[in-house]
CSV table of C-alpha atoms in Angstrom, one decimal:
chain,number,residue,atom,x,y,z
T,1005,UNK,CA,1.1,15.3,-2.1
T,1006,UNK,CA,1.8,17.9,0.5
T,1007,UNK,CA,-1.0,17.1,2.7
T,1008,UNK,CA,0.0,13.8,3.1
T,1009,UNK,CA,3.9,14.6,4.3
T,1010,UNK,CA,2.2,16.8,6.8
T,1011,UNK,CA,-0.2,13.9,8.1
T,1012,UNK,CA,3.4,11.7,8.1
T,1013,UNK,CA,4.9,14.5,10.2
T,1014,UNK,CA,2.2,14.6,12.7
T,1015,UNK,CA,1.6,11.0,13.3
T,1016,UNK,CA,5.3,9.5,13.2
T,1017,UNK,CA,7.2,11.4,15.8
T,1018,UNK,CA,3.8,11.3,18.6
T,1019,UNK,CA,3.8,7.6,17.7
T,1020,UNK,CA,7.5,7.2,18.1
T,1021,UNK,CA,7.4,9.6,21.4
T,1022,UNK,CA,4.7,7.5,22.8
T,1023,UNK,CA,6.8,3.9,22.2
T,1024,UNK,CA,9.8,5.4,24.0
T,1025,UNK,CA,7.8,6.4,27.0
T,1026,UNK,CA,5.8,2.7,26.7
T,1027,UNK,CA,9.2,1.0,26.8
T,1028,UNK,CA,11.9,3.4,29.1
T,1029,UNK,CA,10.5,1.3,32.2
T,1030,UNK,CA,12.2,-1.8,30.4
T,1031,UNK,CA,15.7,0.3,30.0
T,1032,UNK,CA,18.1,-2.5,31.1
T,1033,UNK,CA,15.9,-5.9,30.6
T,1034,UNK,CA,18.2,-8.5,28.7
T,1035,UNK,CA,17.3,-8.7,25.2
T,1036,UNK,CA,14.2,-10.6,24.6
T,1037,UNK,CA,15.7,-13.5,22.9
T,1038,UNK,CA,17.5,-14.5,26.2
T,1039,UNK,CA,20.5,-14.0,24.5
T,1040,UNK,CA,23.2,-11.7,24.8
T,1041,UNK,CA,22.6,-10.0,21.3
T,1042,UNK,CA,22.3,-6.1,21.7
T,1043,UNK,CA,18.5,-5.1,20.8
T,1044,UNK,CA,18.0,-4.0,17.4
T,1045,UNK,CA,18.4,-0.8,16.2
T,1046,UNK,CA,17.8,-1.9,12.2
T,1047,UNK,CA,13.7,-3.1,11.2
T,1048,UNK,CA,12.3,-4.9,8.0
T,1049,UNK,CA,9.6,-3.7,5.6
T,1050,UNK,CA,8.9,-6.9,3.4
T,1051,UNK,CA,6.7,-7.0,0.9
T,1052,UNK,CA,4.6,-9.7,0.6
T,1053,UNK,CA,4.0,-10.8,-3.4
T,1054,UNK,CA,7.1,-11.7,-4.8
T,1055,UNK,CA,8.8,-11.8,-1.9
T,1056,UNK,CA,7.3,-14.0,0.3
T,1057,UNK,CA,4.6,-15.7,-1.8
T,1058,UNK,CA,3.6,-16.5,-5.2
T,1059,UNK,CA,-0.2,-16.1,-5.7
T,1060,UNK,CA,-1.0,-19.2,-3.0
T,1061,UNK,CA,2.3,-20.9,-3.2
T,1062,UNK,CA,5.4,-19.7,-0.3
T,1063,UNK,CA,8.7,-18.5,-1.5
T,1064,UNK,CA,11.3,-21.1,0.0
T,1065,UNK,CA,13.9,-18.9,0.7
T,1066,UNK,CA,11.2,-16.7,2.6
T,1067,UNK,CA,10.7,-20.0,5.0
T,1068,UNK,CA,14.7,-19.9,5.0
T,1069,UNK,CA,14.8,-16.3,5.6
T,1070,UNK,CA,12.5,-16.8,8.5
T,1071,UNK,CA,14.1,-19.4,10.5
T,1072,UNK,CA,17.2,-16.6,10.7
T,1073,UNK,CA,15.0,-14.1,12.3
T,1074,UNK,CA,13.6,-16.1,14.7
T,1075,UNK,CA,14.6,-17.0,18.2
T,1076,UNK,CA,14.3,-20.6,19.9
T,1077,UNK,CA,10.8,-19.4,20.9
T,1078,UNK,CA,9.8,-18.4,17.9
T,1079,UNK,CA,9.4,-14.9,18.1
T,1080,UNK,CA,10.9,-12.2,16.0
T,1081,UNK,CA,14.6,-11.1,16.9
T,1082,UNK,CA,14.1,-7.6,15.0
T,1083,UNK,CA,11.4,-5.8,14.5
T,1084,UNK,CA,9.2,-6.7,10.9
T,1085,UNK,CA,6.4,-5.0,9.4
T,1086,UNK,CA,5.2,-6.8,6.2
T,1087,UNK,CA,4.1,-3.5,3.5
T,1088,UNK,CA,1.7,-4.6,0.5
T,1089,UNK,CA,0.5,-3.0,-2.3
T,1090,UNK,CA,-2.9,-5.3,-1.7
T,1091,UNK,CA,-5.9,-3.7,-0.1
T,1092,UNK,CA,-9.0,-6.6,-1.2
T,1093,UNK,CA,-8.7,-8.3,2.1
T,1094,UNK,CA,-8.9,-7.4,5.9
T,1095,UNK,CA,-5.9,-6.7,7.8
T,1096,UNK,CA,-6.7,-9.5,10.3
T,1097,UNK,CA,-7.3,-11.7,8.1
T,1098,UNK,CA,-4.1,-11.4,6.0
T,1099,UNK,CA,-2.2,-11.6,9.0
T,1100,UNK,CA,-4.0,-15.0,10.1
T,1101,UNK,CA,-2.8,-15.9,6.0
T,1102,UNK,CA,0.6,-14.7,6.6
T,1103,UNK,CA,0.5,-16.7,10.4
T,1104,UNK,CA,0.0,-20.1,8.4
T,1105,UNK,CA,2.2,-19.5,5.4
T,1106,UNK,CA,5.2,-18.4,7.3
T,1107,UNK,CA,4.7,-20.9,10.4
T,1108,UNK,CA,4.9,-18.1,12.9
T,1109,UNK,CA,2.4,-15.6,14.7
T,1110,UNK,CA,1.9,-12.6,12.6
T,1111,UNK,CA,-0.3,-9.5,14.4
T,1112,UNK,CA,-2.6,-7.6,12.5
T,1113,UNK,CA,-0.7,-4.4,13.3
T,1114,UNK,CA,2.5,-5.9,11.5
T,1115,UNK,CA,0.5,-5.8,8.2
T,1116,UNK,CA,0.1,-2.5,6.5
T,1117,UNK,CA,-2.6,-2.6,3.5
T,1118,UNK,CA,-2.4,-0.4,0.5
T,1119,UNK,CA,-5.4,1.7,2.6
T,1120,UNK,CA,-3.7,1.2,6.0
T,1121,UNK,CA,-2.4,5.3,6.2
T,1122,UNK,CA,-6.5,6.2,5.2
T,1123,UNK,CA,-6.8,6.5,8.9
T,1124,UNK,CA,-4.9,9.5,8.9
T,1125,UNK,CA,-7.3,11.0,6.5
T,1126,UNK,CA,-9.5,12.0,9.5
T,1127,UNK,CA,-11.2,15.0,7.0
T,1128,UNK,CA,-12.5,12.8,4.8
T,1129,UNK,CA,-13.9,10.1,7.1
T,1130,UNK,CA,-17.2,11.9,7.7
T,1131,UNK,CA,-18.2,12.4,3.7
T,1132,UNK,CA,-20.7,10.3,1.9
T,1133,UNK,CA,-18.2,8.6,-0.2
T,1134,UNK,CA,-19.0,6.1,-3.5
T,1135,UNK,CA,-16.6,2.9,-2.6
T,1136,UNK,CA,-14.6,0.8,-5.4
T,1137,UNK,CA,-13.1,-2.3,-4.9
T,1138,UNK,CA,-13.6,-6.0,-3.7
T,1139,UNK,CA,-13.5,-8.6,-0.8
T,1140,UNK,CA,-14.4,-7.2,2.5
T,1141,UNK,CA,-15.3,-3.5,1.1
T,1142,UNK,CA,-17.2,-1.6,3.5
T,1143,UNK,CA,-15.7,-3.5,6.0
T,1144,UNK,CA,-12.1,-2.5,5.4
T,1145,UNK,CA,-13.2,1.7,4.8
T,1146,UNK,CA,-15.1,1.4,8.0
T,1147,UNK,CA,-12.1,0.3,10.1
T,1148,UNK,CA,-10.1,3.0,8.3
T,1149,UNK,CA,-13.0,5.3,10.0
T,1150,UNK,CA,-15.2,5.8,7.1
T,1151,UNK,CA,-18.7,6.5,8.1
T,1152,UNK,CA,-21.2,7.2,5.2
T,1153,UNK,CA,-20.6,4.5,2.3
T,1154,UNK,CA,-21.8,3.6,-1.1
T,1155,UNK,CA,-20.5,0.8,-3.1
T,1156,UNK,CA,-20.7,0.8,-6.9
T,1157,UNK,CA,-23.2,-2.0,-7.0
T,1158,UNK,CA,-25.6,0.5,-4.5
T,1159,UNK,CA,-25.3,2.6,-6.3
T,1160,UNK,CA,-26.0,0.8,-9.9
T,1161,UNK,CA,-28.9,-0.2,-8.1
T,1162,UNK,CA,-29.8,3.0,-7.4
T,1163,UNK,CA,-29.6,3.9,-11.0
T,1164,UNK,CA,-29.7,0.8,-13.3
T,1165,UNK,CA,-29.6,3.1,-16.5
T,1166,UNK,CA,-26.5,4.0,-15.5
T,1167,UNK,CA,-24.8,0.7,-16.8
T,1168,UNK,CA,-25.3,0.0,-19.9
T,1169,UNK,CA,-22.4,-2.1,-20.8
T,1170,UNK,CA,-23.1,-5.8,-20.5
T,1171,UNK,CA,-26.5,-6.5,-22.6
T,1172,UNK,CA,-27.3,-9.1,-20.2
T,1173,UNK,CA,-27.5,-6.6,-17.3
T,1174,UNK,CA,-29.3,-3.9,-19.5
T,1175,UNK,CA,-32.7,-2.8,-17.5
T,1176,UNK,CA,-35.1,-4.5,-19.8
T,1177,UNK,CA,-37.8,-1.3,-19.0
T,1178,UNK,CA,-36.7,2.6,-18.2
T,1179,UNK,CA,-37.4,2.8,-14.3
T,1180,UNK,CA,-38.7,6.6,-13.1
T,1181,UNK,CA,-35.9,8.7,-11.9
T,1182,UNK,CA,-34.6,8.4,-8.7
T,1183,UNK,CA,-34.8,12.2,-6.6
T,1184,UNK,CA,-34.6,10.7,-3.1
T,1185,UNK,CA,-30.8,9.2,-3.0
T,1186,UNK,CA,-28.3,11.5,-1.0
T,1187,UNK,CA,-25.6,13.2,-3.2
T,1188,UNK,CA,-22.5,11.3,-3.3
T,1189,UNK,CA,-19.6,13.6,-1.6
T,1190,UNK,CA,-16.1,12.2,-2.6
T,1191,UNK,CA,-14.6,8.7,-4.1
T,1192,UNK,CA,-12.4,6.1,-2.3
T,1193,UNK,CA,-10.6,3.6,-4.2
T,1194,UNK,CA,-9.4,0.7,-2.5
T,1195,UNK,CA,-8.1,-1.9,-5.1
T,1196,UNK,CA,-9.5,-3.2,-8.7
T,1197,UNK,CA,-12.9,-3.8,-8.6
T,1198,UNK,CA,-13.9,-6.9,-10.5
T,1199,UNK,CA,-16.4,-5.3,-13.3
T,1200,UNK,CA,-13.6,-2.7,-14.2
T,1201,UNK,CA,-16.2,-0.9,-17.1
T,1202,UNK,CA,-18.9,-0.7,-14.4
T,1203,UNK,CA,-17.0,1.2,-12.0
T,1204,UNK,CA,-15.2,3.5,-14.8
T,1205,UNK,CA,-18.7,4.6,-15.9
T,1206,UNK,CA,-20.3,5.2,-12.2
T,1207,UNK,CA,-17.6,6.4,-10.5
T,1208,UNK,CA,-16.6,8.9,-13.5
T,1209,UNK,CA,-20.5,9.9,-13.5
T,1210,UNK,CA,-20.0,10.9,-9.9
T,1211,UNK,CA,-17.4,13.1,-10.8
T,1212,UNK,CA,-19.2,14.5,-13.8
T,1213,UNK,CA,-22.4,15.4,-12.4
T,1214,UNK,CA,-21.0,16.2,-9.0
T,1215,UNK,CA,-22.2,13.8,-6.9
T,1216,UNK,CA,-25.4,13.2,-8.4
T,1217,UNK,CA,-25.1,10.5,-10.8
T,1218,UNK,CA,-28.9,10.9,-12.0
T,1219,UNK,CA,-28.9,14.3,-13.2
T,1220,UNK,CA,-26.8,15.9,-15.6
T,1221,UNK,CA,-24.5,19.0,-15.4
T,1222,UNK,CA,-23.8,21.3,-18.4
T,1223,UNK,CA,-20.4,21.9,-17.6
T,1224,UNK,CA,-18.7,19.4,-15.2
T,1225,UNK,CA,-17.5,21.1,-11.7
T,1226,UNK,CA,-13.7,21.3,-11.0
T,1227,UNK,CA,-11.8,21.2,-8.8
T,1228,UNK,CA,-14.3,17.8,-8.7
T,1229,UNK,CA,-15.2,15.9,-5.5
T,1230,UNK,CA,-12.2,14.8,-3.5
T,1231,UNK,CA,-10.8,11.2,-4.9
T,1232,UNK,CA,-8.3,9.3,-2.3
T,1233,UNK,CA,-7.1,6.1,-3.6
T,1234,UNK,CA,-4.9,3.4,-2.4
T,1235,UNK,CA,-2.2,1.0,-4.8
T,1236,UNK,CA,-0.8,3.1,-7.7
T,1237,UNK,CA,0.6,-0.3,-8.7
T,1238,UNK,CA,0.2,-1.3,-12.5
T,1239,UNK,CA,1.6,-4.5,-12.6
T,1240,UNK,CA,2.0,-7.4,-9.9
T,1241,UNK,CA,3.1,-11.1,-9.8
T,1242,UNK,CA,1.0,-14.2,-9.2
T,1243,UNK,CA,1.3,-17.4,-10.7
T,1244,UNK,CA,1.5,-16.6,-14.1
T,1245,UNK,CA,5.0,-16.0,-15.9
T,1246,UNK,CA,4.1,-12.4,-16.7
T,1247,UNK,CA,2.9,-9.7,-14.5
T,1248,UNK,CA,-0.7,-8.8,-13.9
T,1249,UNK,CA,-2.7,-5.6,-14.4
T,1250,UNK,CA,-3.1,-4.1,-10.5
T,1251,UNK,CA,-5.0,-0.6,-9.4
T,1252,UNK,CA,-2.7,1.2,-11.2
T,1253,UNK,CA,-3.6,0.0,-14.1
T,1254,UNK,CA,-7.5,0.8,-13.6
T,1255,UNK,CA,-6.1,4.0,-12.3
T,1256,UNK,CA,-4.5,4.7,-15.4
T,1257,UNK,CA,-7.7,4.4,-17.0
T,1258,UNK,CA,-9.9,6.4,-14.9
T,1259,UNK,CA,-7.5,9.4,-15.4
T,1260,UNK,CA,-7.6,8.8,-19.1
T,1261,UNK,CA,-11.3,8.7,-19.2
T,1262,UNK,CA,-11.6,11.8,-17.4
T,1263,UNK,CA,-8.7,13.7,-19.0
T,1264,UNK,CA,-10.9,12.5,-22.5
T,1265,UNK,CA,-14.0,14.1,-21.5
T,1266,UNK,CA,-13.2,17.0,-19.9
T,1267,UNK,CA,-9.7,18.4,-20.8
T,1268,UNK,CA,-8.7,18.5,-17.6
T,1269,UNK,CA,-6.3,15.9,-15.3
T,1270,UNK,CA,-8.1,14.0,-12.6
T,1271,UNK,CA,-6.8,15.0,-9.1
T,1272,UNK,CA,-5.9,13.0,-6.2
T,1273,UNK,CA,-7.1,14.4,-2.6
T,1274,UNK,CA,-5.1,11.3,-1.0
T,1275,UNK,CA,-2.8,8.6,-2.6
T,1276,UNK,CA,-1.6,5.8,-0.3
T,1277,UNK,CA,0.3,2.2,-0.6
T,1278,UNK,CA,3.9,2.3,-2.1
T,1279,UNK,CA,5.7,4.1,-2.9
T,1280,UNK,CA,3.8,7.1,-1.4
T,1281,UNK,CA,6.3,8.6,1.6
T,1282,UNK,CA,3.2,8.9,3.6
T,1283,UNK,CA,3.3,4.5,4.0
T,1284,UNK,CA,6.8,4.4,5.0
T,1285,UNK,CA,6.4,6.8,7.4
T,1286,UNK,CA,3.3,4.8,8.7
T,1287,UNK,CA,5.5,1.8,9.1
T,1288,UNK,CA,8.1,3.5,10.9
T,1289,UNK,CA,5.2,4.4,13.4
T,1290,UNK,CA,4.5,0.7,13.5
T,1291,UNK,CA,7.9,-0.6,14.0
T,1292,UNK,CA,8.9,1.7,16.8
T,1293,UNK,CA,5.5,0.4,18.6
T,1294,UNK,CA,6.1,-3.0,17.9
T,1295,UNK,CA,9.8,-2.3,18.9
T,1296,UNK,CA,8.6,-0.9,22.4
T,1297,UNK,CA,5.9,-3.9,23.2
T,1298,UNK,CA,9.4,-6.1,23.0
T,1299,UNK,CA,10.8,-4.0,25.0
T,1300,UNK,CA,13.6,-2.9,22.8
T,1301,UNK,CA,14.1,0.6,24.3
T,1302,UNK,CA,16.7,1.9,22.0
T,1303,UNK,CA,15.6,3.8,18.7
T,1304,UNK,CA,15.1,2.0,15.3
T,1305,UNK,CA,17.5,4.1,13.1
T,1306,UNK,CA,18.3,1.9,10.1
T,1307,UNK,CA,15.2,0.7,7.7
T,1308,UNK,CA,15.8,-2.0,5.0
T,1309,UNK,CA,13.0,-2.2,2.6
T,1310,UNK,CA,12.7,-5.5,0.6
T,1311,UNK,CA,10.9,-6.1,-2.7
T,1312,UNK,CA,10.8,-7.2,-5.8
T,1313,UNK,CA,9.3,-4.4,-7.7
T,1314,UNK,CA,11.6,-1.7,-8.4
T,1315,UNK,CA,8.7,1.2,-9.2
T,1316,UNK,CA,7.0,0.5,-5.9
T,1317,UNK,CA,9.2,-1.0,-3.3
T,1318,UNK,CA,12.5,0.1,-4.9
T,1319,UNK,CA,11.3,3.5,-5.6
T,1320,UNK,CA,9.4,4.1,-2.5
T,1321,UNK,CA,12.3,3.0,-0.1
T,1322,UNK,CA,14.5,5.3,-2.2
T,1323,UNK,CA,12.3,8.8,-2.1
T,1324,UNK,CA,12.2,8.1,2.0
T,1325,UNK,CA,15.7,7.6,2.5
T,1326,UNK,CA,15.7,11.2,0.7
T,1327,UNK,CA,13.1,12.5,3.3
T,1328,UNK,CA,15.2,11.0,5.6
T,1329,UNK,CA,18.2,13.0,4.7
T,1330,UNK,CA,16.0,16.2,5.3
T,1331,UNK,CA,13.4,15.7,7.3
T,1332,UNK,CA,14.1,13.5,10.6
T,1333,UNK,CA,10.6,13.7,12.9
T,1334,UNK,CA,10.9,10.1,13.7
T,1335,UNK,CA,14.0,7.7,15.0
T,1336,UNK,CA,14.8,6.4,11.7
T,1337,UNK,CA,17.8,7.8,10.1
T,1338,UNK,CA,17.9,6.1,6.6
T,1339,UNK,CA,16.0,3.4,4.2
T,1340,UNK,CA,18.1,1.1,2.2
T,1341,UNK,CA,16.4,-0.5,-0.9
T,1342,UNK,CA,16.7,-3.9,-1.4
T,1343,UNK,CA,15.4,-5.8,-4.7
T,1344,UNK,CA,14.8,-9.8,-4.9
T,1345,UNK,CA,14.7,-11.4,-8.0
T,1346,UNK,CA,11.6,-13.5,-7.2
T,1347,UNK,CA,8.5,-11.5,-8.2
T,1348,UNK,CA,8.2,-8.7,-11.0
T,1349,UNK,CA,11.3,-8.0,-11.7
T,1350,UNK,CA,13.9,-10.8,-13.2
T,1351,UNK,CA,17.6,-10.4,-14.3
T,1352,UNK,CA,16.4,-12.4,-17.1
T,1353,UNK,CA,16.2,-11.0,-20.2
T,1354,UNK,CA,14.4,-8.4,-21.1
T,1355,UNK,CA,10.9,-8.1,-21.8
T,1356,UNK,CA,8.4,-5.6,-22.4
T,1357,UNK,CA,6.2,-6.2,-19.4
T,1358,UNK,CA,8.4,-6.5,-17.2
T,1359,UNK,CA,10.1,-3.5,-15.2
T,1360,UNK,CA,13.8,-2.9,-15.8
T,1361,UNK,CA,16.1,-1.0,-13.2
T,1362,UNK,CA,16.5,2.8,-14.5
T,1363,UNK,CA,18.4,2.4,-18.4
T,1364,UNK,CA,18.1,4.7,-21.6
T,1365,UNK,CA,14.7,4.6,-22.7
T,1366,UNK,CA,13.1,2.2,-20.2
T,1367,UNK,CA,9.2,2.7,-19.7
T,1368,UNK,CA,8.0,4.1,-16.6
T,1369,UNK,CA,5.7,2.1,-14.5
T,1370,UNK,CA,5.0,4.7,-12.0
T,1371,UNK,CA,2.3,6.7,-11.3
T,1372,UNK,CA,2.4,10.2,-12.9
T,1373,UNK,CA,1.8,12.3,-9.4
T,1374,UNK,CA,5.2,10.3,-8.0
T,1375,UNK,CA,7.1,11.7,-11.2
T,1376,UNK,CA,9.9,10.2,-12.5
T,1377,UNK,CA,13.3,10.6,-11.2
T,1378,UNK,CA,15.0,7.4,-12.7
T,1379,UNK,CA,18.2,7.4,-10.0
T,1380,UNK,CA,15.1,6.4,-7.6
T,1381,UNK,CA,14.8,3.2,-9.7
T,1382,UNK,CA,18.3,1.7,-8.6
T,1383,UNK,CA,18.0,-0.4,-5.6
T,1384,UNK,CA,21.1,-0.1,-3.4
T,1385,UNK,CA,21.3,-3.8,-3.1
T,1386,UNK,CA,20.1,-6.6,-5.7
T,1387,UNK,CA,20.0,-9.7,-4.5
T,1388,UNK,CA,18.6,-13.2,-5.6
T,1389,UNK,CA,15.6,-13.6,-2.7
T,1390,UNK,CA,14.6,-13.2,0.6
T,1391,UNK,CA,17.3,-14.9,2.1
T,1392,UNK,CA,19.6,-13.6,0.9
T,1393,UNK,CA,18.0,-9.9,2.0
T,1394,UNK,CA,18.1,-11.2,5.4
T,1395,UNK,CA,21.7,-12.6,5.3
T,1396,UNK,CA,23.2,-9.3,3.7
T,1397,UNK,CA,21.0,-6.8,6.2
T,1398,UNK,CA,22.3,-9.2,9.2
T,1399,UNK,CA,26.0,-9.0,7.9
T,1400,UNK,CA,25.8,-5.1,7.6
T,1401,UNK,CA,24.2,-5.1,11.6
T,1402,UNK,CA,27.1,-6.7,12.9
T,1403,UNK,CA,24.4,-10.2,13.7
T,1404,UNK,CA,25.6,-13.5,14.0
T,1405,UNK,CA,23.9,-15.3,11.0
């Protein structure tokens, strides 16, 4: 985890210094809006499920929310980033989704994917790494600046004995070993692949033999090749009345597998997507740049994170405010939590899937590298949606609602 609050501190503040010096020509301009309004000095991290949609279906109150933080020409009056734990889709093209579910122009660089802060991981870009995931795969790790790729079905294809699994996709003869395929040189996990017992076998023989999955080792290598993986999330809200299994779930299972096999805990080069610091400090970057190309010259100070899932959004927003406290390399100054009740978690009554805020004997949903500090679970504002998020955060700015 160490490496990646040093990538935050290199990136933020040269992103941040480099939006001030974009915007100090525009010192003076009237506020964007055409209004007399002060320019902001507050932004929004949204989250996307359970805040703004339901699976397909859009939130109401996010539509209402939205016609409060738009001007007459329908442009944003603060500075918004929307921050999702989802990574099976491009970044254009969830911004073109958001654009026609929201009624409004959202830009790619306002969307921040689970994988989004990857980019920083500039020592890793140029390794032959075995891919996991789904939708636009390669696609998405070669705009993080990926290079070499293999995907687990290449890779299966490679080695068809590999997965034996499914009868129906047993090789029906033994194929002669393969001694031409280039050892695989680190993992990237992207989201939760679609044939989950697949991927757990190939990717954990990767690991196992050390990159190459045809031979066998007769002790398994550790430390093992580097693993950098995006959404610790285990559970997430679509249609359905309960949660879903997300990454973190598959996650959970990889590290289990491993930790079976070997005796020894599967480590993490790289973990991205809430609630790792290194994503909020990669939309602070983003808000101070989309702050200067409005020309809104004067620093964003005050973050409000919105959510509805108190290990991820709540959590995350919580452990940066701490940073915050301590470590000031950008503009921002503090990070206020702030849970809907429209998503994951309910103030209905309790159930066992369903994340409750930090109480005697709750389970923890988090991942086991974030730890578990329970205070981190209490969002400093609870509030029914969207909405109502926007309402409260422009009461506390001193806006006209």
């Amino acid at each position: 985890m160490a490496a990646l609050g040093e990538a935050a501190a290199r990136w933020a503040p040269g992103l941040w210094r480099r939006a001030v010096g974009t915007a100090a020509w525009l010192r003076g301009r009237r506020f964007a809006s055409g209004g007399t309004q002060s320019p902001p000095t507050f932004g929004l991290l949204l989250d996307i499920d359970g805040v703004l949609v339901r699976g397909h279906q859009v939130i109401p109150a996010a539509q209402e929310a939205f016609r409060r933080l738009l001007d007459p020409q329908g442009q944003l009056r603060v500075p918004v980033v929307f921050v999702t734990n989802a990574g099976n889709i491009s970044q254009c093209s969830k911004a073109e989704e958001l654009s026609a579910q929201l009624g409004f122009q959202v830009e790619p660089d306002q969307v921040i994917l689970s994988h989004s802060p990857m980019k920083l991981f500039s020592q890793h870009h140029d390794r032959r790494m075995l891919v996991s995931g789904q939708g636009p795969l390669v696609e998405n790790a070669r705009a993080l600046g990926f290079k070499h790729l293999v995907t687990v079905d290449e890779l299966r294809a490679a080695f068809p004995v590999l997965d034996m699994v499914d009868l129906q996709r047993r090789p029906k003869t033994t194929p002669l070993p393969r001694s031409d395929f280039p050892a695989i040189e680190g993992v990237l996990l992207l989201g939760e692949p679609v044939r989950w017992e697949t991927s757990l076998q190939l990717i954990t023989d990767v690991l196992l033999s050390d990159g190459n999955p045809g031979t066998g080792l007769a002790t398994a290598p550790y430390p093992h090749l580097p693993v950098l993986a995006s959404n610790t999330d285990l559970l997430w809200m679509a249609e359905a009345k309960m949660p879903r299994f997300g990454h973190g779930t598959f996650l959970l299972c990889l590290e289990a597998i491993y930790r079976k096999l070997t005796g020894r805990e599967l480590c993490y080069s790289g973990l991205t997507g809430k609630p790792s610091l290194l994503t909020y400090r990669y939309a602070e970057g983003l808000l101070a740049r989309q702050a200067a190309r409005r020309g809104w010259a004067t620093p964003i100070r005050s973050l409000y994170a919105v959510g509805d899932n108190p290990m991820s959004d709540v959590y995350g927003a919580n452990l940066f405010h701490q940073h915050l406290q301590t470590q000031q390399e950008g503009a921002a100054r503090s990070c206020a939590s702030i849970l809907v009740c429209t998503g994951v978690y309910g103030p209905q009554a309790p159930s066992p899937t369903v994340p409750a805020l930090a109480s005697e004997g709750s389970p923890f949903h988090g991942h086991r590298d974030f730890g578990f500090r329970p205070e981190l679970l209490q969002a400093a504002h609870v509030v029914s949606d969207l909405h109502e998020a926007v309402q409260l955060v422009l009461r506390k700015e001193g806006w006209a609602l």
